mmCIF file of C-alpha atoms in Angstrom:
data_model
loop_
_atom_site.group_PDB
_atom_site.id
_atom_site.type_symbol
_atom_site.label_atom_id
_atom_site.label_comp_id
_atom_site.label_asym_id
_atom_site.label_seq_id
_atom_site.Cartn_x
_atom_site.Cartn_y
_atom_site.Cartn_z
ATOM 1 C CA ALA A 10 -0.123 0.016 0.029
ATOM 2 C CA MET A 11 1.088 3.437 -0.840
ATOM 3 C CA TYR A 12 -0.290 5.066 2.948
ATOM 4 C CA GLY A 13 1.453 4.193 6.187
ATOM 5 C CA PRO A 14 -0.880 4.895 9.051
ATOM 6 C CA VAL A 15 -2.262 8.043 8.787
ATOM 7 C CA THR A 16 -3.024 10.933 11.174
ATOM 8 C CA VAL A 17 -5.569 14.020 11.286
ATOM 9 C CA LEU A 18 -3.486 17.094 11.274
ATOM 10 C CA ASN A 19 -4.022 19.360 14.106
ATOM 11 C CA ILE A 20 -1.804 23.093 15.215
ATOM 12 C CA LYS A 21 -1.138 21.724 18.542
ATOM 13 C CA GLU A 22 0.512 18.913 17.348
ATOM 14 C CA HIS A 23 1.746 19.560 13.701
ATOM 15 C CA GLY A 24 2.098 23.027 13.922
ATOM 16 C CA GLU A 25 6.097 22.943 13.027
ATOM 17 C CA LEU A 26 5.258 20.411 9.817
ATOM 18 C CA ARG A 27 6.664 21.225 6.615
ATOM 19 C CA LEU A 28 6.202 20.391 3.570
ATOM 20 C CA ALA A 29 8.935 19.388 0.926
ATOM 21 C CA PRO A 30 8.349 18.320 -2.622
ATOM 22 C CA ALA A 31 8.749 14.725 -3.694
ATOM 23 C CA ARG A 32 12.236 13.830 -4.513
ATOM 24 C CA ASP A 33 10.896 10.756 -5.930
ATOM 25 C CA HIS A 34 7.953 8.305 -6.033
ATOM 26 C CA ARG A 35 9.305 5.107 -4.641
ATOM 27 C CA PHE A 36 6.208 5.240 -2.439
ATOM 28 C CA ALA A 37 3.893 4.466 -5.332
ATOM 29 C CA GLU A 38 6.467 1.668 -7.126
ATOM 30 C CA GLY A 39 4.513 -1.006 -5.670
ATOM 31 C CA MET A 40 1.066 0.036 -7.392
ATOM 32 C CA ASN A 41 0.319 -2.040 -9.905
ATOM 33 C CA SER A 42 -2.792 0.261 -10.489
ATOM 34 C CA VAL A 43 -4.268 3.389 -9.697
ATOM 35 C CA VAL A 44 -7.939 4.841 -9.116
ATOM 36 C CA LEU A 45 -8.515 7.342 -11.794
ATOM 37 C CA ALA A 46 -11.439 10.079 -11.555
ATOM 38 C CA ALA A 47 -13.486 10.524 -14.843
ATOM 39 C CA ALA A 48 -12.065 13.826 -15.272
ATOM 40 C CA GLU A 49 -8.562 12.396 -15.796
ATOM 41 C CA PHE A 50 -9.567 10.090 -18.415
ATOM 42 C CA PRO A 51 -8.408 12.264 -21.448
ATOM 43 C CA GLU A 52 -5.037 12.554 -19.904
ATOM 44 C CA ALA A 53 -4.193 9.185 -18.421
ATOM 45 C CA ALA A 54 -5.568 7.123 -21.510
ATOM 46 C CA LEU A 55 -3.079 8.471 -23.745
ATOM 47 C CA HIS A 56 -0.126 6.546 -21.116
ATOM 48 C CA TYR A 57 -2.267 3.863 -19.322
ATOM 49 C CA PRO A 58 -4.702 1.374 -20.368
ATOM 50 C CA VAL A 59 -7.692 2.179 -18.210
ATOM 51 C CA VAL A 60 -10.065 -0.218 -16.914
ATOM 52 C CA PHE A 61 -13.430 -0.618 -14.931
ATOM 53 C CA ALA A 62 -13.534 -2.544 -11.401
ATOM 54 C CA GLU A 63 -16.576 -3.306 -9.575
ATOM 55 C CA ALA A 64 -16.646 -4.158 -5.389
ATOM 56 C CA ASP A 65 -19.680 -3.848 -3.652
ATOM 57 C CA GLY A 66 -22.034 -2.734 -6.072
ATOM 58 C CA ARG A 67 -19.839 0.340 -6.682
ATOM 59 C CA TRP A 68 -18.035 1.194 -10.039
ATOM 60 C CA SER A 69 -14.464 2.363 -10.050
ATOM 61 C CA ALA A 70 -11.795 2.969 -12.826
ATOM 62 C CA TYR A 71 -7.936 2.434 -12.637
ATOM 63 C CA ALA A 72 -5.010 3.303 -14.672
ATOM 64 C CA VAL A 73 -2.988 -0.121 -14.946
ATOM 65 C CA THR A 74 0.530 1.285 -14.089
ATOM 66 C CA GLY A 75 2.215 -2.813 -13.791
ATOM 67 C CA PRO A 76 2.247 -6.326 -15.202
ATOM 68 C CA SER A 77 1.764 -7.853 -11.824
ATOM 69 C CA THR A 78 1.335 -7.312 -8.355
ATOM 70 C CA GLY A 79 3.809 -5.264 -6.304
ATOM 71 C CA ARG A 80 5.204 -3.943 -9.754
ATOM 72 C CA ASN A 81 4.364 -0.178 -11.162
ATOM 73 C CA SER A 82 6.620 0.403 -14.721
ATOM 74 C CA PHE A 83 6.173 3.766 -14.631
ATOM 75 C CA VAL A 84 8.744 4.310 -11.962
ATOM 76 C CA GLY A 85 12.261 4.007 -12.658
ATOM 77 C CA LYS A 86 15.549 2.844 -10.828
ATOM 78 C CA ASP A 87 15.858 6.146 -10.118
ATOM 79 C CA GLY A 88 12.545 6.103 -8.016
ATOM 80 C CA LYS A 89 11.140 8.752 -10.073
ATOM 81 C CA TRP A 90 7.815 8.802 -12.211
ATOM 82 C CA LEU A 91 8.477 8.376 -15.952
ATOM 83 C CA GLU A 92 9.434 11.588 -17.086
ATOM 84 C CA GLY A 93 6.888 12.718 -19.815
ATOM 85 C CA THR A 94 3.746 10.392 -18.906
ATOM 86 C CA TYR A 95 0.423 11.743 -16.805
ATOM 87 C CA ILE A 96 1.317 11.462 -13.067
ATOM 88 C CA PRO A 97 -2.426 10.608 -12.153
ATOM 89 C CA ALA A 98 -3.985 12.556 -8.945
ATOM 90 C CA LEU A 99 -3.969 9.903 -6.311
ATOM 91 C CA ILE A 100 -0.124 10.306 -6.515
ATOM 92 C CA ARG A 101 0.019 13.893 -6.534
ATOM 93 C CA ARG A 102 -2.217 13.806 -3.710
ATOM 94 C CA TYR A 103 0.363 11.738 -1.609
ATOM 95 C CA PRO A 104 1.231 12.137 1.749
ATOM 96 C CA PHE A 105 -2.385 14.028 2.550
ATOM 97 C CA VAL A 106 -5.979 12.163 2.275
ATOM 98 C CA LEU A 107 -9.317 13.305 3.905
ATOM 99 C CA VAL A 108 -10.502 10.895 6.877
ATOM 100 C CA ALA A 109 -14.519 10.928 7.507
ATOM 101 C CA ASP A 110 -15.342 11.414 11.302
ATOM 102 C CA SER A 111 -17.670 8.499 12.611
ATOM 103 C CA GLY A 112 -20.409 9.688 11.239
ATOM 104 C CA ARG A 113 -19.378 10.953 8.406
ATOM 105 C CA ARG A 114 -20.728 14.476 9.033
ATOM 106 C CA SER A 115 -17.265 16.095 8.273
ATOM 107 C CA LEU A 116 -13.831 15.221 6.411
ATOM 108 C CA SER A 117 -10.378 16.399 7.869
ATOM 109 C CA LEU A 118 -7.216 17.014 6.278
ATOM 110 C CA ALA A 119 -4.831 13.688 7.490
ATOM 111 C CA ALA A 120 -1.106 12.572 6.227
ATOM 112 C CA ASP A 121 1.121 9.897 6.381
ATOM 113 C CA LEU A 122 3.477 11.191 8.722
ATOM 114 C CA SER A 123 6.149 8.496 7.656
ATOM 115 C CA SER A 124 6.435 10.498 4.336
ATOM 116 C CA SER A 125 9.759 11.900 3.834
ATOM 117 C CA MET A 126 7.873 14.846 2.219
ATOM 118 C CA LEU A 127 6.943 15.664 5.649
ATOM 119 C CA LYS A 128 10.020 14.854 7.952
ATOM 120 C CA GLY A 129 12.638 17.588 6.856
ATOM 121 C CA LYS A 130 13.168 20.545 8.433
ATOM 122 C CA SER A 131 13.083 22.212 4.921
ATOM 123 C CA GLY A 132 10.047 22.569 2.886
ATOM 124 C CA VAL A 133 7.041 25.302 3.247
ATOM 125 C CA LYS A 134 4.967 25.563 6.582
ATOM 126 C CA LEU A 135 1.845 23.896 6.677
ATOM 127 C CA TYR A 136 0.727 26.495 9.892
ATOM 128 C CA GLU A 137 1.307 29.936 10.298
ATOM 129 C CA ASP A 138 0.427 32.794 12.676
ATOM 130 C CA GLY A 139 -1.695 30.062 14.446
ATOM 131 C CA LYS A 140 -3.744 28.723 11.223
ATOM 132 C CA PRO A 141 -2.982 26.566 8.542
ATOM 133 C CA SER A 142 -1.173 28.525 5.739
ATOM 134 C CA LYS A 143 -1.647 28.741 2.124
ATOM 135 C CA THR A 144 0.231 25.862 1.430
ATOM 136 C CA ALA A 145 -2.062 23.798 3.752
ATOM 137 C CA ALA A 146 -5.214 25.781 2.354
ATOM 138 C CA ASN A 147 -4.211 24.438 -1.355
ATOM 139 C CA VAL A 148 -3.522 20.988 -0.269
ATOM 140 C CA LEU A 149 -6.640 20.497 1.510
ATOM 141 C CA ARG A 150 -8.340 22.367 -1.517
ATOM 142 C CA PHE A 151 -7.244 19.430 -3.848
ATOM 143 C CA CYS A 152 -7.924 16.897 -1.683
ATOM 144 C CA VAL A 153 -11.874 18.097 -1.087
ATOM 145 C CA ALA A 154 -12.054 18.489 -5.203
ATOM 146 C CA PHE A 155 -10.448 15.080 -5.593
ATOM 147 C CA ASP A 156 -12.946 13.534 -3.200
ATOM 148 C CA ASN A 157 -15.474 15.211 -4.848
ATOM 149 C CA GLN A 158 -14.250 14.119 -8.607
ATOM 150 C CA LEU A 159 -14.454 10.261 -7.213
ATOM 151 C CA ASN A 160 -17.773 10.612 -6.023
ATOM 152 C CA ALA A 161 -19.319 12.126 -8.849
ATOM 153 C CA SER A 162 -17.326 9.889 -11.098
ATOM 154 C CA GLN A 163 -19.055 6.655 -9.029
ATOM 155 C CA ASP A 164 -22.146 7.648 -10.731
ATOM 156 C CA LEU A 165 -21.032 8.260 -14.592
ATOM 157 C CA PHE A 166 -19.036 4.770 -14.276
ATOM 158 C CA LYS A 167 -22.605 3.264 -13.059
ATOM 159 C CA ARG A 168 -24.265 4.746 -15.566
ATOM 160 C CA ILE A 169 -21.597 2.888 -18.147
ATOM 161 C CA ALA A 170 -22.331 -0.574 -16.445
ATOM 162 C CA ASP A 171 -26.045 -0.147 -16.058
ATOM 163 C CA THR A 172 -25.935 -0.143 -20.441
ATOM 164 C CA GLY A 173 -24.431 -4.028 -19.967
ATOM 165 C CA ILE A 174 -21.340 -3.033 -22.546
ATOM 166 C CA LEU A 175 -18.836 -3.962 -19.845
ATOM 167 C CA VAL A 176 -17.424 -7.273 -20.053
ATOM 168 C CA SER A 177 -14.841 -9.092 -17.860
ATOM 169 C CA ARG A 178 -11.575 -9.703 -19.425
ATOM 170 C CA ARG A 179 -7.942 -10.790 -18.324
ATOM 171 C CA ALA A 180 -4.179 -9.607 -19.558
ATOM 172 C CA ASP A 181 -1.692 -12.194 -19.986
ATOM 173 C CA VAL A 182 1.728 -10.715 -20.147
ATOM 174 C CA THR A 183 5.493 -11.831 -20.640
ATOM 175 C CA LEU A 184 7.572 -10.056 -18.110
ATOM 176 C CA PRO A 185 11.247 -9.422 -19.346
ATOM 177 C CA ASP A 186 12.385 -11.803 -17.141
ATOM 178 C CA LYS A 187 10.402 -14.326 -19.129
ATOM 179 C CA ASN A 188 8.177 -15.145 -16.652
ATOM 180 C CA ARG A 189 4.260 -14.710 -17.670
ATOM 181 C CA SER A 190 1.855 -12.784 -15.344
ATOM 182 C CA ALA A 191 -1.961 -12.562 -15.654
ATOM 183 C CA ILE A 192 -3.686 -9.001 -14.891
ATOM 184 C CA VAL A 193 -7.386 -9.764 -13.507
ATOM 185 C CA GLY A 194 -10.524 -8.440 -12.044
ATOM 186 C CA PHE A 195 -11.349 -5.689 -14.804
ATOM 187 C CA HIS A 196 -13.580 -4.971 -17.236
ATOM 188 C CA VAL A 197 -13.548 -3.349 -20.377
ATOM 189 C CA VAL A 198 -16.201 -1.981 -23.051
ATOM 190 C CA ASP A 199 -17.348 -4.527 -25.694
ATOM 191 C CA GLU A 200 -17.144 -2.837 -28.846
ATOM 192 C CA LYS A 201 -19.601 -4.819 -30.460
ATOM 193 C CA LYS A 202 -21.852 -4.323 -27.575
ATOM 194 C CA LEU A 203 -21.523 -0.360 -27.551
ATOM 195 C CA ALA A 204 -21.903 -0.630 -31.403
ATOM 196 C CA ALA A 205 -25.430 -2.879 -30.844
ATOM 197 C CA LEU A 206 -26.578 -0.220 -28.460
ATOM 198 C CA ASP A 207 -29.833 1.403 -29.431
ATOM 199 C CA ASP A 208 -29.973 5.039 -30.744
ATOM 200 C CA GLU A 209 -31.992 6.484 -27.695
ATOM 201 C CA THR A 210 -29.546 4.839 -25.373
ATOM 202 C CA PHE A 211 -26.770 5.772 -27.376
ATOM 203 C CA VAL A 212 -27.795 9.611 -27.401
ATOM 204 C CA SER A 213 -28.300 8.831 -23.561
ATOM 205 C CA LEU A 214 -25.198 8.184 -22.914
ATOM 206 C CA ARG A 215 -23.830 11.461 -24.884
ATOM 207 C CA LYS A 216 -26.351 13.918 -23.126
ATOM 208 C CA ASP A 217 -25.214 12.148 -19.733
ATOM 209 C CA GLY A 218 -21.250 13.258 -20.596
ATOM 210 C CA VAL A 219 -19.921 9.456 -20.914
ATOM 211 C CA LEU A 220 -19.815 8.775 -24.050
ATOM 212 C CA ASN A 221 -16.348 10.563 -24.185
ATOM 213 C CA LEU A 222 -15.238 8.858 -21.565
ATOM 214 C CA ILE A 223 -16.105 5.334 -23.337
ATOM 215 C CA TYR A 224 -14.003 6.713 -26.125
ATOM 216 C CA CYS A 225 -11.302 7.708 -23.953
ATOM 217 C CA HIS A 226 -11.111 3.956 -22.792
ATOM 218 C CA LEU A 227 -11.169 2.458 -25.774
ATOM 219 C CA TRP A 228 -8.308 4.180 -26.872
ATOM 220 C CA SER A 229 -6.553 3.567 -23.708
ATOM 221 C CA MET A 230 -6.761 -0.050 -24.965
ATOM 222 C CA ARG A 231 -3.561 0.409 -27.139
ATOM 223 C CA SER A 232 -1.512 1.549 -24.465
ATOM 224 C CA TRP A 233 -1.243 -1.948 -22.886
ATOM 225 C CA LYS A 234 2.430 -2.058 -24.448
ATOM 226 C CA ASN A 235 3.585 0.991 -21.880
ATOM 227 C CA ILE A 236 3.114 -1.846 -19.163
ATOM 228 C CA LEU A 237 6.091 -3.818 -20.315
ATOM 229 C CA ALA A 238 8.121 -1.233 -22.280
#
């Protein structure tokens, strides 16, 4: 997992925290998939296979980033994300995350305090003059926006699934060391089923704003080769 234990931030205990830029992305080197919001599809589809998955009746989308569990093809030997490729928002959000209280009435900013980004004496202060700094406000704004996008995306992905055009697939890959690996548990759009939709359903997909997501997803299927490149 990318995150260690997270702690809700407060000025009393964390008033001296400073945020330094990420030196590398080793914190994500074990992730072979990264959750995506719908708004990320156009850029993500240029570099990653974008697939759908269902859990407990909820649909999510993922950028496939590696050929097997624990392997991220986009984090190089230098620990940095492959230059020139889109870095998903989930990766850019680290080491922060929103945590809901027990009644889910409010969300608080939390962080993985074991991150090297928060351990140094350099970097930008998260608290100044007894209140959150501009940096902390920007972090919170980004986390809230991403959280809202993920929640809104679930409805869009369910809309796609409800048409019956998603089918379960597996990807069999041969790794550079000649070992074989299978990526399972994901769904893709079946182009024949998409083409067979009646006009009314097809137009409703366009009006609901999901047709562009479907086409981005289909375009992304040519990115499977990047997982092994």
